[in-house]
C-alpha positions as protocol buffer text, in pm:
chain_id: "A"
residue {
  index: 1
  type: ARG
  ca { x: 6887 y: -3033 z: -3056 }
}
residue {
  index: 2
  type: ALA
  ca { x: 6510 y: -3013 z: -3105 }
}
residue {
  index: 3
  type: PHE
  ca { x: 6555 y: -2840 z: -3440 }
}
residue {
  index: 4
  type: GLY
  ca { x: 6769 y: -3133 z: -3561 }
}
residue {
  index: 5
  type: ILE
  ca { x: 6514 y: -3388 z: -3454 }
}
residue {
  index: 6
  type: LEU
  ca { x: 6228 y: -3201 z: -3619 }
}
residue {
  index: 7
  type: TYR
  ca { x: 6439 y: -3147 z: -3930 }
}
residue {
  index: 8
  type: GLU
  ca { x: 6496 y: -3520 z: -3960 }
}
residue {
  index: 9
  type: ALA
  ca { x: 6127 y: -3600 z: -3894 }
}
residue {
  index: 10
  type: GLY
  ca { x: 6035 y: -3380 z: -4194 }
}
residue {
  index: 11
  type: LYS
  ca { x: 5671 y: -3419 z: -4289 }
}
residue {
  index: 12
  type: GLU
  ca { x: 5577 y: -3589 z: -3962 }
}
residue {
  index: 13
  type: ALA
  ca { x: 5675 y: -3275 z: -3770 }
}
residue {
  index: 14
  type: VAL
  ca { x: 5468 y: -3042 z: -3985 }
}
residue {
  index: 15
  type: ASP
  ca { x: 5133 y: -3119 z: -3809 }
}
residue {
  index: 16
  type: ALA
  ca { x: 5282 y: -3054 z: -3466 }
}
residue {
  index: 17
  type: ILE
  ca { x: 5448 y: -2727 z: -3579 }
}
residue {
  index: 18
  type: LEU
  ca { x: 5125 y: -2607 z: -3747 }
}
residue {
  index: 19
  type: GLU
  ca { x: 4923 y: -2697 z: -3438 }
}
residue {
  index: 20
  type: GLU
  ca { x: 5149 y: -2485 z: -3213 }
}
residue {
  index: 21
  type: LEU
  ca { x: 5151 y: -2189 z: -3452 }
}
residue {
  index: 22
  type: GLU
  ca { x: 4771 y: -2202 z: -3484 }
}
residue {
  index: 23
  type: LYS
  ca { x: 4753 y: -2132 z: -3109 }
}
residue {
  index: 24
  type: GLY
  ca { x: 4872 y: -1781 z: -3189 }
}
residue {
  index: 25
  type: GLU
  ca { x: 5243 y: -1822 z: -3133 }
}
residue {
  index: 26
  type: LYS
  ca { x: 5480 y: -1589 z: -3318 }
}
residue {
  index: 27
  type: ILE
  ca { x: 5662 y: -1778 z: -3589 }
}
residue {
  index: 28
  type: ASN
  ca { x: 6040 y: -1795 z: -3568 }
}
residue {
  index: 29
  type: SER
  ca { x: 6284 y: -1848 z: -3855 }
}
residue {
  index: 30
  type: LYS
  ca { x: 6355 y: -2212 z: -3760 }
}
residue {
  index: 31
  type: ALA
  ca { x: 5991 y: -2308 z: -3762 }
}
residue {
  index: 32
  type: LYS
  ca { x: 5946 y: -2131 z: -4096 }
}
residue {
  index: 33
  type: ASP
  ca { x: 6250 y: -2311 z: -4236 }
}
residue {
  index: 34
  type: LEU
  ca { x: 6123 y: -2644 z: -4122 }
}
residue {
  index: 35
  type: LEU
  ca { x: 5785 y: -2588 z: -4279 }
}
residue {
  index: 36
  type: VAL
  ca { x: 5940 y: -2473 z: -4609 }
}
residue {
  index: 37
  type: TYR
  ca { x: 6192 y: -2761 z: -4605 }
}
residue {
  index: 38
  type: SER
  ca { x: 5912 y: -3011 z: -4551 }
}
residue {
  index: 39
  type: GLY
  ca { x: 5751 y: -2925 z: -4883 }
}
residue {
  index: 40
  type: GLU
  ca { x: 5407 y: -2989 z: -4727 }
}
residue {
  index: 41
  type: PRO
  ca { x: 5143 y: -2773 z: -4907 }
}
residue {
  index: 42
  type: LYS
  ca { x: 4926 y: -2773 z: -4591 }
}
residue {
  index: 43
  type: ALA
  ca { x: 5180 y: -2532 z: -4444 }
}
residue {
  index: 44
  type: VAL
  ca { x: 5112 y: -2276 z: -4719 }
}
residue {
  index: 45
  type: PRO
  ca { x: 4796 y: -2102 z: -4573 }
}
residue {
  index: 46
  type: LEU
  ca { x: 4957 y: -2033 z: -4237 }
}
residue {
  index: 47
  type: LEU
  ca { x: 5295 y: -1923 z: -4392 }
}
residue {
  index: 48
  type: LYS
  ca { x: 5110 y: -1692 z: -4630 }
}
residue {
  index: 49
  type: ARG
  ca { x: 4906 y: -1542 z: -4343 }
}
residue {
  index: 50
  type: TYR
  ca { x: 5234 y: -1468 z: -4150 }
}
residue {
  index: 51
  type: LEU
  ca { x: 5389 y: -1326 z: -4459 }
}
residue {
  index: 52
  type: ASP
  ca { x: 5091 y: -1099 z: -4533 }
}
residue {
  index: 53
  type: ARG
  ca { x: 5091 y: -980 z: -4172 }
}
residue {
  index: 54
  type: GLY
  ca { x: 5457 y: -880 z: -4204 }
}
residue {
  index: 55
  type: ASP
  ca { x: 5575 y: -1141 z: -3953 }
}
residue {
  index: 56
  type: LEU
  ca { x: 5814 y: -1291 z: -4214 }
}
residue {
  index: 57
  type: SER
  ca { x: 6052 y: -1129 z: -4450 }
}
residue {
  index: 58
  type: GLN
  ca { x: 5908 y: -1038 z: -4793 }
}
residue {
  index: 59
  type: GLY
  ca { x: 6260 y: -1091 z: -4935 }
}
residue {
  index: 60
  type: ASP
  ca { x: 6287 y: -1456 z: -4835 }
}
residue {
  index: 61
  type: SER
  ca { x: 6309 y: -1620 z: -5175 }
}
residue {
  index: 62
  type: ASN
  ca { x: 6276 y: -1974 z: -5049 }
}
residue {
  index: 63
  type: LEU
  ca { x: 5960 y: -1890 z: -4865 }
}
residue {
  index: 64
  type: ARG
  ca { x: 5815 y: -1694 z: -5160 }
}
residue {
  index: 65
  type: LYS
  ca { x: 5899 y: -1981 z: -5403 }
}
residue {
  index: 66
  type: PHE
  ca { x: 5736 y: -2236 z: -5170 }
}
residue {
  index: 67
  type: ILE
  ca { x: 5420 y: -2032 z: -5132 }
}
residue {
  index: 68
  type: ASP
  ca { x: 5402 y: -1951 z: -5504 }
}
residue {
  index: 69
  type: SER
  ca { x: 5436 y: -2317 z: -5588 }
}
residue {
  index: 70
  type: TYR
  ca { x: 5092 y: -2386 z: -5432 }
}
residue {
  index: 71
  type: PRO
  ca { x: 4849 y: -2106 z: -5539 }
}
residue {
  index: 72
  type: GLU
  ca { x: 4553 y: -2331 z: -5478 }
}
residue {
  index: 73
  type: TYR
  ca { x: 4639 y: -2345 z: -5104 }
}
residue {
  index: 74
  type: GLN
  ca { x: 4691 y: -1973 z: -5056 }
}
residue {
  index: 75
  type: GLY
  ca { x: 4331 y: -1864 z: -5018 }
}
residue {
  index: 76
  type: GLU
  ca { x: 4213 y: -1510 z: -4968 }
}
residue {
  index: 77
  type: VAL
  ca { x: 4414 y: -1245 z: -4799 }
}
residue {
  index: 78
  type: GLU
  ca { x: 4312 y: -1221 z: -4436 }
}
residue {
  index: 79
  type: LYS
  ca { x: 4083 y: -930 z: -4347 }
}
residue {
  index: 80
  type: VAL
  ca { x: 4133 y: -741 z: -4022 }
}
residue {
  index: 81
  type: HIS
  ca { x: 3944 y: -462 z: -3851 }
}
residue {
  index: 82
  type: CYS
  ca { x: 4096 y: -121 z: -3786 }
}
residue {
  index: 83
  type: ALA
  ca { x: 4117 y: -51 z: -3411 }
}
residue {
  index: 84
  type: VAL
  ca { x: 4006 y: 310 z: -3465 }
}
residue {
  index: 85
  type: CYS
  ca { x: 3731 y: 313 z: -3733 }
}
residue {
  index: 86
  type: GLY
  ca { x: 3642 y: -60 z: -3733 }
}
residue {
  index: 87
  type: MET
  ca { x: 3661 y: -92 z: -4111 }
}
residue {
  index: 88
  type: ALA
  ca { x: 3764 y: -439 z: -4237 }
}
residue {
  index: 89
  type: SER
  ca { x: 4044 y: -442 z: -4498 }
}
residue {
  index: 90
  type: PRO
  ca { x: 4303 y: -688 z: -4624 }
}
residue {
  index: 91
  type: VAL
  ca { x: 4585 y: -717 z: -4371 }
}
residue {
  index: 92
  type: THR
  ca { x: 4828 y: -619 z: -4653 }
}
residue {
  index: 93
  type: GLU
  ca { x: 4663 y: -275 z: -4674 }
}
residue {
  index: 94
  type: MET
  ca { x: 4690 y: -209 z: -4298 }
}
residue {
  index: 95
  type: ARG
  ca { x: 4961 y: -113 z: -4058 }
}
residue {
  index: 96
  type: SER
  ca { x: 5005 y: -304 z: -3736 }
}
residue {
  index: 97
  type: CYS
  ca { x: 5117 y: -194 z: -3393 }
}
residue {
  index: 98
  type: GLU
  ca { x: 5126 y: -410 z: -3083 }
}
residue {
  index: 99
  type: GLY
  ca { x: 4886 y: -670 z: -3231 }
}
residue {
  index: 100
  type: LYS
  ca { x: 4627 y: -416 z: -3349 }
}
residue {
  index: 101
  type: TYR
  ca { x: 4567 y: -299 z: -3705 }
}
residue {
  index: 102
  type: PHE
  ca { x: 4513 y: 50 z: -3840 }
}
residue {
  index: 103
  type: CYS
  ca { x: 4414 y: 209 z: -4176 }
}
residue {
  index: 104
  type: LYS
  ca { x: 4746 y: 334 z: -4316 }
}
residue {
  index: 105
  type: ASP
  ca { x: 4637 y: 677 z: -4432 }
}
residue {
  index: 106
  type: THR
  ca { x: 4358 y: 781 z: -4205 }
}
residue {
  index: 107
  type: CYS
  ca { x: 4380 y: 603 z: -3866 }
}
residue {
  index: 108
  type: TRP
  ca { x: 4752 y: 534 z: -3817 }
}
residue {
  index: 109
  type: SER
  ca { x: 4810 y: 874 z: -3666 }
}
residue {
  index: 110
  type: LYS
  ca { x: 4524 y: 815 z: -3417 }
}
residue {
  index: 111
  type: ARG
  ca { x: 4663 y: 485 z: -3275 }
}
residue {
  index: 112
  type: GLY
  ca { x: 4797 y: 649 z: -2958 }
}
residue {
  index: 113
  type: ARG
  ca { x: 4436 y: 673 z: -2832 }
}
residue {
  index: 114
  type: VAL
  ca { x: 4387 y: 293 z: -2870 }
}
residue {
  index: 115
  type: ILE
  ca { x: 4708 y: 131 z: -2771 }
}
residue {
  index: 116
  type: GLU
  ca { x: 4871 y: 147 z: -2430 }
}
residue {
  index: 117
  type: HIS
  ca { x: 5144 y: 405 z: -2440 }
}
residue {
  index: 118
  type: GLY
  ca { x: 5385 y: 582 z: -2213 }
}
residue {
  index: 119
  type: ILE
  ca { x: 5320 y: 828 z: -1932 }
}
residue {
  index: 120
  type: ALA
  ca { x: 5497 y: 1138 z: -2061 }
}
residue {
  index: 121
  type: THR
  ca { x: 5184 y: 1349 z: -2083 }
}
residue {
  index: 122
  type: ASP
  ca { x: 5391 y: 1646 z: -1955 }
}
residue {
  index: 123
  type: CYS
  ca { x: 5633 y: 1620 z: -2245 }
}
residue {
  index: 124
  type: PRO
  ca { x: 5615 y: 1884 z: -2522 }
}
residue {
  index: 125
  type: TYR
  ca { x: 5651 y: 1606 z: -2780 }
}
residue {
  index: 126
  type: TYR
  ca { x: 5361 y: 1397 z: -2650 }
}
residue {
  index: 127
  type: MET
  ca { x: 5046 y: 1410 z: -2866 }
}
residue {
  index: 128
  type: GLU
  ca { x: 4760 y: 1170 z: -2802 }
}
residue {
  index: 129
  type: GLY
  ca { x: 4999 y: 891 z: -2702 }
}
residue {
  index: 130
  type: VAL
  ca { x: 5238 y: 941 z: -2992 }
}
residue {
  index: 131
  type: CYS
  ca { x: 5588 y: 1089 z: -2963 }
}
residue {
  index: 132
  type: MET
  ca { x: 5616 y: 1371 z: -3212 }
}
residue {
  index: 133
  type: ALA
  ca { x: 5984 y: 1460 z: -3149 }
}
residue {
  index: 134
  type: GLY
  ca { x: 6140 y: 1640 z: -3443 }
}
residue {
  index: 135
  type: ASN
  ca { x: 5788 y: 1723 z: -3570 }
}
residue {
  index: 136
  type: ARG
  ca { x: 5735 y: 1371 z: -3700 }
}
residue {
  index: 137
  type: ASP
  ca { x: 5567 y: 1056 z: -3574 }
}
residue {
  index: 138
  type: THR
  ca { x: 5842 y: 862 z: -3399 }
}
residue {
  index: 139
  type: GLY
  ca { x: 5606 y: 601 z: -3262 }
}
residue {
  index: 140
  type: LEU
  ca { x: 5413 y: 553 z: -2946 }
}
residue {
  index: 141
  type: CYS
  ca { x: 5546 y: 719 z: -2630 }
}
residue {
  index: 142
  type: SER
  ca { x: 5761 y: 456 z: -2457 }
}
residue {
  index: 143
  type: LEU
  ca { x: 5824 y: 622 z: -2119 }
}
residue {
  index: 144
  type: LYS
  ca { x: 5697 y: 382 z: -1854 }
}
residue {
  index: 145
  type: ALA
  ca { x: 5849 y: 547 z: -1542 }
}
residue {
  index: 146
  type: GLY
  ca { x: 6004 y: 875 z: -1439 }
}
residue {
  index: 147
  type: LEU
  ca { x: 5977 y: 1220 z: -1599 }
}
residue {
  index: 148
  type: SER
  ca { x: 6021 y: 1298 z: -1964 }
}
residue {
  index: 149
  type: LEU
  ca { x: 6293 y: 1559 z: -1870 }
}
residue {
  index: 150
  type: ASN
  ca { x: 6532 y: 1310 z: -1719 }
}
residue {
  index: 151
  type: ALA
  ca { x: 6412 y: 954 z: -1803 }
}
residue {
  index: 152
  type: CYS
  ca { x: 6317 y: 972 z: -2170 }
}
residue {
  index: 153
  type: TYR
  ca { x: 6592 y: 908 z: -2418 }
}
residue {
  index: 154
  type: VAL
  ca { x: 6396 y: 1058 z: -2703 }
}
residue {
  index: 155
  type: TYR
  ca { x: 6346 y: 1383 z: -2511 }
}
residue {
  index: 156
  type: GLY
  ca { x: 6716 y: 1385 z: -2430 }
}
residue {
  index: 157
  type: MET
  ca { x: 6805 y: 1363 z: -2803 }
}
residue {
  index: 158
  type: TYR
  ca { x: 6584 y: 1653 z: -2893 }
}
């Protein structure tokens, strides 16, 4: 029901939506659609930031067309700091995990030391917070309770 009301309000709803999203809320597809539908160029900087961060689909042609229609509103690519080395780089050149950013090539494999991870320190696949099942980085250890032998689905598969 709220979507329909905002959809009808069009440009008048844009300020309210932008205000909520600026508070740090995750964007959802309906909010994105409303902003694109509105045609308001003031929505471009925020939408571009979400797109650059990977919070929106790169393949969304309507979104891409809308953003590309207003290059003067796009601004610079946001710079973020790596949680491991502290280097500032464009967000498009970093990888994110649980709200933190890491250098793709050098620091990504060290993220387990920075981010909260599971408790499977007794697991043979556990390496500095990262699950290395199958001799590859399968992501951060996700075990929150129990033992890796009987409570971890990854351990069970390998």
